[in-house]
Amino acid sequence: MRKFRLLAPGPTEVPPQVLQAMARPVIHHRTPEFEALFEEVRRGLQWLFQTRQDVLILAASGTGAMEGAVVNACSPGDKVLVLKGGKFGERWAEICQAYGLTVIPVEIPYGKVADPAAVGEALRRQPGIAAVFATHSETSTGVLNDIEAIAAVVRKTPALLVVDAVTSLGVVDVPTDDWGVDVMVAASQKAIMLPPGLAFACLSERAWAAAGRARLPRYYFDFLTERKSQAKHQTAWTPAVSLVAGLKVALELMQAEGLEAIFARHERLAAATRAAATALGLTLFAERPTPAVTAVKVPEGLDGGAVVRLLRDKHGISIAGGQGSMRGKIFRIASLGYADAYDVLTGIAALEFTLAELGYPVRLGDGLRAAQDVLQK
Ligand code: PMP
C-alpha cells in the first residue's frame, strides 16, 4: 500500500469535506438552488479578496483569468509594462504578445524581488503605459513581491495594475481594495483547497470602466457579459457546478479558521520548511520567500530531477522541480492550502531519506529537528 501526498505548489490537497461536497449529484445551474449556492460563494470570495467588488468565477485554470484580465484591460496597440521575474511573469508577457500588445519588460533576475523604484522608473521612461502586469507570489522562483509598494507607484500614473495572486491569495494578506489593485486574479487549486478548474478575477471600478473601452477581441472571457450574469447569481456559460459546490465548503473552512490564522499558519509552515532545508546544508533560492512554496537550490553534484522523481516514485510525495531554465537547478516544496505541521514534517523526513539515497551527505533528523524547533514556538 502506498499513500500519495501533494506537497507541490498546486494542485494541492483537498479536504475530505470539500471532496464530499463535490461528490454530490450535479444540480442544474439555471435553478434557484444553484443561485443560492452561487450567491453564498460570491460573498465568501469578497471576504477572501477583501473587496467590495464582484469576484468573477470562471470555469478555467488560472491562466484563463490571466488571459481574461489582458483582453478586458487592453486595446490593440497598447503598450504594457510586465514584471518578468519568473515563469508566471513571463506568462503575462506571452499572453500580451499573443494579442499583439507592445510589451515593455522589467527584467528581474530569477530569485530576486521586483524593485518598486524600478517600476516607477520604467513608468517614467515609457509614458502612456496602459497597464502594469505583476506577479505577487512567483511560484516558479519562490519569491514574494511587494505588491503594496508596487501599487503605490503605479497609482501615481494612469496605468491599471493587474496582479496574479494565484499563490498568494489565502496565503498572505491580499487586501485588494486597500492596495488599489485594478485586476486581481486567482485560481482554485492552490490555497483555496479545491481541484483545478476555477479561476477568479476581481476588478476595480477603474478596471470596469477600462473593460468598457477595451477593444481586444474577447468572447468566453468577456468580463462585462460575465458580470451581468453573476450579479444575478448566474454565470454566462455553464459553470463548473461541482467545483462551485466544493468552493462553498472550502470557503466555510477558511472562514472558520479566519484570515489572520490562515496567514500565520502558512508563514509558520514555510518558516519550518526553510529552517529544515538550511539545517540540511541546502541553500534557499528566493531573496524574499513566499510562504506558499519554498524553492531550494539543488546542490552541486546532485541531480535535481532525481530528487523530485525519487520523492514521488519511492516515497509517494509530489513536490515540484524547476520550470523552464530553472529545471534541475531548484526543487520546490509547498506548504500551501490544506497543509499542517505534519505535512511539513512528513515532507522533510522524506526529503532527508531521498537526499541520503542519492548519496548527498545528510544526517537524518537534522532537518526535522530544525522544523520542529520552529513549529514548537
Ligand atoms: N500564476 C501563478 C503564480 C501560478 O503559480 C499558476 C499555477 N502554477 C498560475 C498563474 C496559473 O496556472 P494554471 O493556468 O496552470 O492554473
Short mmCIF file of C-alpha atoms and ligand atoms in Angstrom, two decimals:
data_model
loop_
_atom_site.label_atom_id
_atom_site.label_comp_id
_atom_site.label_asym_id
_atom_site.label_seq_id
_atom_site.Cartn_x
_atom_site.Cartn_y
_atom_site.Cartn_z
CA MET A 1 0.00 0.00 0.00
CA ARG A 2 1.26 3.45 -0.81
CA LYS A 3 -0.18 6.74 0.29
CA PHE A 4 0.25 9.70 -2.03
CA ARG A 5 0.75 13.23 -0.85
CA LEU A 6 0.72 16.51 -2.70
CA LEU A 7 3.39 18.90 -1.49
CA ALA A 8 3.56 20.69 -4.84
CA PRO A 9 2.55 24.33 -5.29
CA GLY A 10 -0.66 23.24 -6.97
CA PRO A 11 -2.70 21.27 -7.31
CA THR A 12 -2.80 20.98 -3.55
CA GLU A 13 -4.61 18.55 -1.28
CA VAL A 14 -8.37 18.90 -0.95
CA PRO A 15 -10.05 18.49 2.46
CA PRO A 16 -12.40 15.48 2.74
CA GLN A 17 -15.39 17.75 3.46
CA VAL A 18 -14.78 19.51 0.15
CA LEU A 19 -14.35 16.22 -1.74
CA GLN A 20 -17.63 15.04 -0.27
CA ALA A 21 -19.46 18.20 -1.35
CA MET A 22 -18.17 17.72 -4.90
CA ALA A 23 -19.28 14.08 -4.96
CA ARG A 24 -22.96 15.02 -4.53
CA PRO A 25 -25.25 14.73 -7.56
CA VAL A 26 -24.78 17.56 -10.02
CA ILE A 27 -27.55 20.14 -9.88
CA HIS A 28 -28.78 22.14 -12.85
CA HIS A 29 -27.31 25.62 -12.91
CA ARG A 30 -30.39 27.52 -14.09
CA THR A 31 -32.20 26.89 -10.81
CA PRO A 32 -32.89 28.76 -7.57
CA GLU A 33 -30.83 26.09 -5.80
CA PHE A 34 -27.72 26.95 -7.81
CA GLU A 35 -28.36 30.67 -7.44
CA ALA A 36 -28.48 30.35 -3.64
CA LEU A 37 -25.19 28.43 -3.72
CA PHE A 38 -23.61 30.94 -6.10
CA GLU A 39 -24.71 33.91 -4.01
CA GLU A 40 -23.05 32.38 -0.99
CA VAL A 41 -19.72 31.66 -2.70
CA ARG A 42 -19.68 35.14 -4.25
CA ARG A 43 -20.00 36.63 -0.77
CA GLY A 44 -17.28 34.30 0.53
CA LEU A 45 -14.91 35.34 -2.26
CA GLN A 46 -15.42 39.03 -1.44
CA TRP A 47 -14.29 38.17 2.08
CA LEU A 48 -11.25 36.28 0.78
CA PHE A 49 -10.26 39.00 -1.71
CA GLN A 50 -11.02 41.70 0.90
CA THR A 51 -13.09 43.60 -1.63
CA ARG A 52 -16.46 45.22 -2.09
CA GLN A 53 -16.27 44.45 -5.81
CA ASP A 54 -17.68 41.41 -7.60
CA VAL A 55 -15.30 38.48 -7.85
CA LEU A 56 -15.96 36.70 -11.14
CA ILE A 57 -15.93 32.91 -11.02
CA LEU A 58 -14.74 31.36 -14.28
CA ALA A 59 -14.52 27.77 -15.48
CA ALA A 60 -10.82 27.80 -16.33
CA SER A 61 -7.40 27.31 -14.82
CA GLY A 62 -5.58 30.40 -13.56
CA THR A 63 -4.22 31.22 -17.00
CA GLY A 64 -7.80 31.74 -18.21
CA ALA A 65 -8.29 34.54 -15.70
CA MET A 66 -4.91 35.97 -16.75
CA GLU A 67 -5.96 35.99 -20.40
CA GLY A 68 -9.32 37.48 -19.37
CA ALA A 69 -7.51 40.25 -17.50
CA VAL A 70 -5.48 41.13 -20.60
CA VAL A 71 -8.39 41.20 -23.06
CA ASN A 72 -10.63 43.19 -20.72
CA ALA A 73 -7.99 45.76 -19.82
CA CYS A 74 -6.30 46.45 -23.16
CA SER A 75 -6.87 47.57 -26.73
CA PRO A 76 -4.88 46.95 -29.93
CA GLY A 77 -1.67 48.98 -29.99
CA ASP A 78 -1.49 49.36 -26.19
CA LYS A 79 1.88 49.49 -24.52
CA VAL A 80 2.08 47.47 -21.30
CA LEU A 81 4.71 47.02 -18.61
CA VAL A 82 5.35 43.45 -17.50
CA LEU A 83 7.35 42.49 -14.42
CA LYS A 84 9.29 39.41 -15.51
CA GLY A 85 10.98 37.56 -12.68
CA GLY A 86 9.95 34.00 -13.42
CA LYS A 87 7.75 31.70 -15.41
CA PHE A 88 4.50 33.42 -14.41
CA GLY A 89 5.71 36.94 -15.05
CA GLU A 90 6.80 35.63 -18.44
CA ARG A 91 3.33 34.20 -18.95
CA TRP A 92 1.88 37.73 -18.63
CA ALA A 93 4.28 38.84 -21.35
CA GLU A 94 3.39 35.86 -23.58
CA ILE A 95 -0.35 36.50 -23.30
CA CYS A 96 0.10 40.21 -24.03
CA GLN A 97 2.30 39.38 -27.03
CA ALA A 98 -0.23 36.84 -28.31
CA TYR A 99 -2.70 39.74 -28.52
CA GLY A 100 -0.19 41.96 -30.29
CA LEU A 101 0.43 44.35 -27.42
CA THR A 102 3.77 46.12 -27.09
CA VAL A 103 5.42 44.62 -24.04
CA ILE A 104 7.95 46.68 -22.12
CA PRO A 105 9.62 44.24 -19.74
CA VAL A 106 11.01 44.97 -16.32
CA GLU A 107 13.56 42.17 -16.09
CA ILE A 108 14.07 40.80 -12.59
CA PRO A 109 16.79 38.16 -12.15
CA TYR A 110 15.26 34.83 -11.09
CA GLY A 111 15.10 34.56 -7.32
CA LYS A 112 15.18 38.32 -6.83
CA VAL A 113 12.33 40.54 -5.75
CA ALA A 114 10.83 43.22 -8.02
CA ASP A 115 12.09 46.68 -7.09
CA PRO A 116 9.15 49.12 -6.88
CA ALA A 117 11.53 52.00 -7.68
CA ALA A 118 12.49 50.26 -10.94
CA VAL A 119 8.80 50.02 -11.81
CA GLY A 120 8.41 53.75 -11.15
CA GLU A 121 11.46 54.47 -13.29
CA ALA A 122 10.15 52.34 -16.16
CA LEU A 123 6.79 54.14 -16.00
CA ARG A 124 8.58 57.49 -16.17
CA ARG A 125 10.74 56.41 -19.12
CA GLN A 126 7.76 55.00 -21.02
CA PRO A 127 4.83 57.38 -20.82
CA GLY A 128 1.46 56.10 -21.95
CA ILE A 129 1.62 52.61 -20.41
CA ALA A 130 -1.95 51.22 -20.37
CA ALA A 131 -1.41 48.53 -17.76
CA VAL A 132 1.24 47.04 -15.49
CA PHE A 133 1.23 43.26 -15.08
CA ALA A 134 2.78 41.80 -11.93
CA THR A 135 3.03 38.51 -10.07
CA HIS A 136 2.53 38.59 -6.32
CA SER A 137 3.86 35.16 -5.38
CA GLU A 138 6.14 33.99 -8.22
CA THR A 139 5.62 30.26 -7.78
CA SER A 140 8.43 29.36 -10.19
CA THR A 141 11.16 31.00 -8.10
CA GLY A 142 9.52 31.10 -4.66
CA VAL A 143 9.67 34.91 -4.46
CA LEU A 144 7.02 37.10 -2.84
CA ASN A 145 6.84 40.53 -4.47
CA ASP A 146 5.81 43.66 -2.61
CA ILE A 147 2.55 44.46 -4.39
CA GLU A 148 1.56 47.11 -1.85
CA ALA A 149 4.67 49.13 -2.73
CA ILE A 150 4.30 48.47 -6.46
CA ALA A 151 0.64 49.54 -6.31
CA ALA A 152 1.63 52.79 -4.59
CA VAL A 153 3.98 53.54 -7.51
CA VAL A 154 1.54 52.53 -10.27
CA ARG A 155 -1.33 54.51 -8.72
CA LYS A 156 0.61 57.72 -9.37
CA THR A 157 0.12 57.06 -13.11
CA PRO A 158 -3.00 56.38 -15.20
CA ALA A 159 -1.90 52.75 -15.78
CA LEU A 160 -4.01 49.88 -14.48
CA LEU A 161 -2.33 47.42 -12.13
CA VAL A 162 -3.08 43.77 -12.89
CA VAL A 163 -1.85 41.24 -10.33
CA ASP A 164 -1.53 37.47 -10.41
CA ALA A 165 -2.39 36.40 -6.86
CA VAL A 166 -2.68 32.73 -7.78
CA THR A 167 -0.37 31.54 -5.00
CA SER A 168 -0.71 34.49 -2.63
CA LEU A 169 -4.47 34.74 -2.13
CA GLY A 170 -5.31 32.83 1.04
CA VAL A 171 -1.60 32.60 1.90
CA VAL A 172 -0.56 36.15 2.73
CA ASP A 173 -2.57 39.31 3.25
CA VAL A 174 -4.06 40.43 -0.09
CA PRO A 175 -6.21 43.49 0.62
CA THR A 176 -7.33 44.03 -2.98
CA ASP A 177 -9.28 47.26 -2.42
CA ASP A 178 -6.92 48.84 0.12
CA TRP A 179 -3.89 48.33 -2.09
CA GLY A 180 -5.74 49.70 -5.10
CA VAL A 181 -5.08 46.73 -7.37
CA ASP A 182 -7.24 47.05 -10.51
CA VAL A 183 -7.42 43.41 -11.55
CA MET A 184 -6.59 40.58 -9.16
CA VAL A 185 -6.64 37.03 -10.47
CA ALA A 186 -6.51 33.70 -8.64
CA ALA A 187 -7.24 30.01 -9.15
CA SER A 188 -8.90 27.19 -7.25
CA GLN A 189 -6.10 24.62 -6.98
CA LYS A 190 -3.80 26.47 -4.57
CA ALA A 191 -4.71 27.91 -1.15
CA ILE A 192 -8.44 27.68 -1.91
CA MET A 193 -8.14 23.91 -1.42
CA LEU A 194 -10.10 22.82 -4.48
CA PRO A 195 -9.12 20.79 -7.54
CA PRO A 196 -8.04 22.77 -10.61
CA GLY A 197 -10.84 24.21 -12.75
CA LEU A 198 -11.99 27.52 -11.29
CA ALA A 199 -10.35 30.87 -11.88
CA PHE A 200 -11.25 34.16 -10.26
CA ALA A 201 -10.97 37.78 -11.31
CA CYS A 202 -11.73 40.86 -9.25
CA LEU A 203 -11.86 44.26 -10.98
CA SER A 204 -11.78 47.77 -9.50
CA GLU A 205 -14.21 50.46 -10.69
CA ARG A 206 -11.38 51.84 -12.85
CA ALA A 207 -10.84 48.41 -14.37
CA TRP A 208 -14.57 48.00 -15.08
CA ALA A 209 -14.55 51.35 -16.85
CA ALA A 210 -11.48 50.24 -18.83
CA ALA A 211 -13.23 46.98 -19.73
CA GLY A 212 -15.98 49.05 -21.30
CA ARG A 213 -13.40 50.78 -23.52
CA ALA A 214 -11.09 47.80 -24.16
CA ARG A 215 -11.09 46.66 -27.77
CA LEU A 216 -9.04 43.46 -27.87
CA PRO A 217 -11.11 40.55 -29.20
CA ARG A 218 -12.86 38.58 -26.47
CA TYR A 219 -15.74 36.20 -26.14
CA TYR A 220 -15.56 33.47 -23.46
CA PHE A 221 -13.72 35.81 -21.12
CA ASP A 222 -15.82 38.91 -21.76
CA PHE A 223 -15.93 40.10 -18.17
CA LEU A 224 -18.78 42.57 -18.82
CA THR A 225 -21.04 39.75 -20.05
CA GLU A 226 -19.97 37.64 -17.12
CA ARG A 227 -20.52 40.42 -14.60
CA LYS A 228 -24.11 40.93 -15.76
CA SER A 229 -24.90 37.25 -15.22
CA GLN A 230 -23.03 36.96 -11.95
CA ALA A 231 -24.87 39.93 -10.48
CA LYS A 232 -27.97 37.71 -10.85
CA HIS A 233 -26.09 34.79 -9.23
CA GLN A 234 -25.75 33.14 -12.60
CA THR A 235 -22.87 32.57 -14.99
CA ALA A 236 -22.78 33.47 -18.67
CA TRP A 237 -21.75 29.94 -19.64
CA THR A 238 -22.21 26.58 -17.94
CA PRO A 239 -20.38 26.83 -14.61
CA ALA A 240 -18.22 24.07 -13.11
CA VAL A 241 -21.14 23.20 -10.83
CA SER A 242 -19.37 20.60 -8.68
CA LEU A 243 -16.37 22.83 -8.11
CA VAL A 244 -18.69 25.65 -7.06
CA ALA A 245 -20.33 23.24 -4.58
CA GLY A 246 -16.87 22.40 -3.25
CA LEU A 247 -15.94 26.09 -3.10
CA LYS A 248 -18.81 26.76 -0.71
CA VAL A 249 -17.39 24.25 1.79
CA ALA A 250 -13.80 25.36 1.21
CA LEU A 251 -14.77 28.97 1.96
CA GLU A 252 -16.63 27.87 5.09
CA LEU A 253 -13.49 26.09 6.28
CA MET A 254 -11.40 29.18 5.55
CA GLN A 255 -13.86 31.48 7.31
CA ALA A 256 -13.94 29.21 10.36
CA GLU A 257 -10.14 29.45 10.55
CA GLY A 258 -10.03 33.21 9.86
CA LEU A 259 -7.76 35.16 7.53
CA GLU A 260 -5.17 36.09 10.16
CA ALA A 261 -4.87 32.47 11.32
CA ILE A 262 -4.56 31.25 7.73
CA PHE A 263 -1.74 33.70 7.02
CA ALA A 264 0.01 32.80 10.30
CA ARG A 265 -0.25 29.07 9.53
CA HIS A 266 1.29 29.48 6.09
CA GLU A 267 4.11 31.61 7.48
CA ARG A 268 4.82 29.10 10.24
CA LEU A 269 4.88 26.11 7.89
CA ALA A 270 7.10 27.90 5.38
CA ALA A 271 9.45 29.05 8.15
CA ALA A 272 9.75 25.44 9.32
CA THR A 273 10.44 24.24 5.77
CA ARG A 274 13.10 26.92 5.25
CA ALA A 275 14.74 26.11 8.58
CA ALA A 276 14.82 22.40 7.73
CA ALA A 277 16.39 22.99 4.31
CA THR A 278 19.03 25.26 5.80
CA ALA A 279 19.79 22.75 8.58
CA LEU A 280 20.35 20.10 5.90
CA GLY A 281 23.05 22.29 4.38
CA LEU A 282 20.86 23.39 1.48
CA THR A 283 20.54 26.95 0.19
CA LEU A 284 17.28 28.79 -0.34
CA PHE A 285 16.73 30.34 -3.76
CA ALA A 286 14.41 33.27 -3.11
CA GLU A 287 15.61 36.63 -1.89
CA ARG A 288 12.21 37.28 -0.30
CA PRO A 289 10.50 33.91 0.05
CA THR A 290 6.78 33.40 -0.46
CA PRO A 291 5.15 31.31 2.26
CA ALA A 292 3.35 29.38 -0.50
CA VAL A 293 6.38 27.44 -1.66
CA THR A 294 10.00 27.05 -0.63
CA ALA A 295 12.46 26.99 -3.51
CA VAL A 296 15.69 25.17 -2.66
CA LYS A 297 18.86 25.21 -4.76
CA VAL A 298 19.97 21.80 -5.96
CA PRO A 299 23.45 21.34 -4.52
CA GLU A 300 26.42 20.77 -6.81
CA GLY A 301 26.70 17.14 -7.89
CA LEU A 302 23.09 16.28 -7.17
CA ASP A 303 20.53 15.61 -9.92
CA GLY A 304 17.55 17.89 -9.16
CA GLY A 305 15.24 15.85 -11.35
CA ALA A 306 16.19 12.72 -9.42
CA VAL A 307 15.17 14.35 -6.13
CA VAL A 308 11.69 15.04 -7.49
CA ARG A 309 11.37 11.60 -9.12
CA LEU A 310 12.57 9.60 -6.11
CA LEU A 311 10.33 11.53 -3.73
CA ARG A 312 7.37 10.79 -5.99
CA ASP A 313 8.09 7.23 -7.11
CA LYS A 314 9.53 5.81 -3.91
CA HIS A 315 8.04 7.99 -1.20
CA GLY A 316 4.71 8.95 -2.79
CA ILE A 317 5.28 12.67 -2.38
CA SER A 318 4.80 15.12 -5.23
CA ILE A 319 6.92 18.22 -4.97
CA ALA A 320 7.92 20.36 -7.96
CA GLY A 321 11.20 20.74 -9.80
CA GLY A 322 12.37 23.88 -11.51
CA GLN A 323 10.45 25.15 -14.54
CA GLY A 324 11.97 26.32 -17.80
CA SER A 325 15.55 27.47 -17.37
CA MET A 326 15.37 26.52 -13.67
CA ARG A 327 14.92 22.84 -14.48
CA GLY A 328 17.33 20.77 -12.43
CA LYS A 329 18.58 23.84 -10.56
CA ILE A 330 15.94 24.09 -7.85
CA PHE A 331 13.22 21.98 -6.30
CA ARG A 332 10.14 23.43 -4.65
CA ILE A 333 8.27 22.19 -1.59
CA ALA A 334 4.90 23.78 -0.96
CA SER A 335 3.09 24.26 2.32
CA LEU A 336 0.00 25.61 0.68
CA GLY A 337 -3.72 25.35 1.32
CA TYR A 338 -4.86 22.27 3.21
CA ALA A 339 -1.48 21.77 4.90
CA ASP A 340 -0.39 21.48 8.50
CA ALA A 341 2.71 20.87 10.57
CA TYR A 342 2.65 17.13 9.91
CA ASP A 343 2.66 17.64 6.17
CA VAL A 344 5.84 19.67 6.55
CA LEU A 345 7.43 17.11 8.87
CA THR A 346 6.48 14.24 6.57
CA GLY A 347 7.88 16.09 3.58
CA ILE A 348 11.13 16.91 5.36
CA ALA A 349 11.54 13.32 6.60
CA ALA A 350 11.04 12.03 3.06
CA LEU A 351 13.44 14.65 1.67
CA GLU A 352 16.10 13.51 4.14
CA PHE A 353 15.67 9.89 3.03
CA THR A 354 15.75 10.92 -0.62
CA LEU A 355 18.91 13.01 -0.27
CA ALA A 356 20.61 10.17 1.60
CA GLU A 357 19.54 7.68 -1.07
CA LEU A 358 21.07 9.92 -3.72
CA GLY A 359 24.35 10.00 -1.82
CA TYR A 360 24.06 13.57 -0.56
CA PRO A 361 25.62 13.83 2.90
CA VAL A 362 22.74 14.39 5.32
CA ARG A 363 22.33 13.34 8.92
CA LEU A 364 18.80 12.03 9.21
CA GLY A 365 16.83 14.16 11.65
CA ASP A 366 18.77 17.42 11.25
CA GLY A 367 16.08 18.95 9.05
CA LEU A 368 13.28 17.52 11.15
CA ARG A 369 14.73 18.93 14.35
CA ALA A 370 15.07 22.41 12.82
CA ALA A 371 11.48 22.25 11.56
CA GLN A 372 10.23 21.05 14.94
CA ASP A 373 12.05 23.87 16.69
CA VAL A 374 10.13 26.37 14.54
CA LEU A 375 6.82 24.55 14.88
CA GLN A 376 7.11 24.27 18.66
CA LYS A 377 7.32 28.03 19.11
N1 PMP B 1 0.30 32.15 -11.76
C1 PMP B 1 0.98 31.53 -10.82
C2 PMP B 1 1.86 32.34 -9.91
C3 PMP B 1 0.84 30.15 -10.66
O1 PMP B 1 1.52 29.52 -9.70
C4 PMP B 1 -0.01 29.43 -11.53
C5 PMP B 1 -0.17 27.94 -11.42
N2 PMP B 1 1.01 27.25 -11.19
C6 PMP B 1 -0.72 30.18 -12.48
C7 PMP B 1 -0.53 31.53 -12.57
C8 PMP B 1 -1.79 29.63 -13.36
O2 PMP B 1 -1.57 28.48 -13.93
P1 PMP B 1 -2.72 27.48 -14.34
O3 PMP B 1 -3.34 28.02 -15.57
O4 PMP B 1 -1.95 26.26 -14.53
O5 PMP B 1 -3.73 27.41 -13.21
#
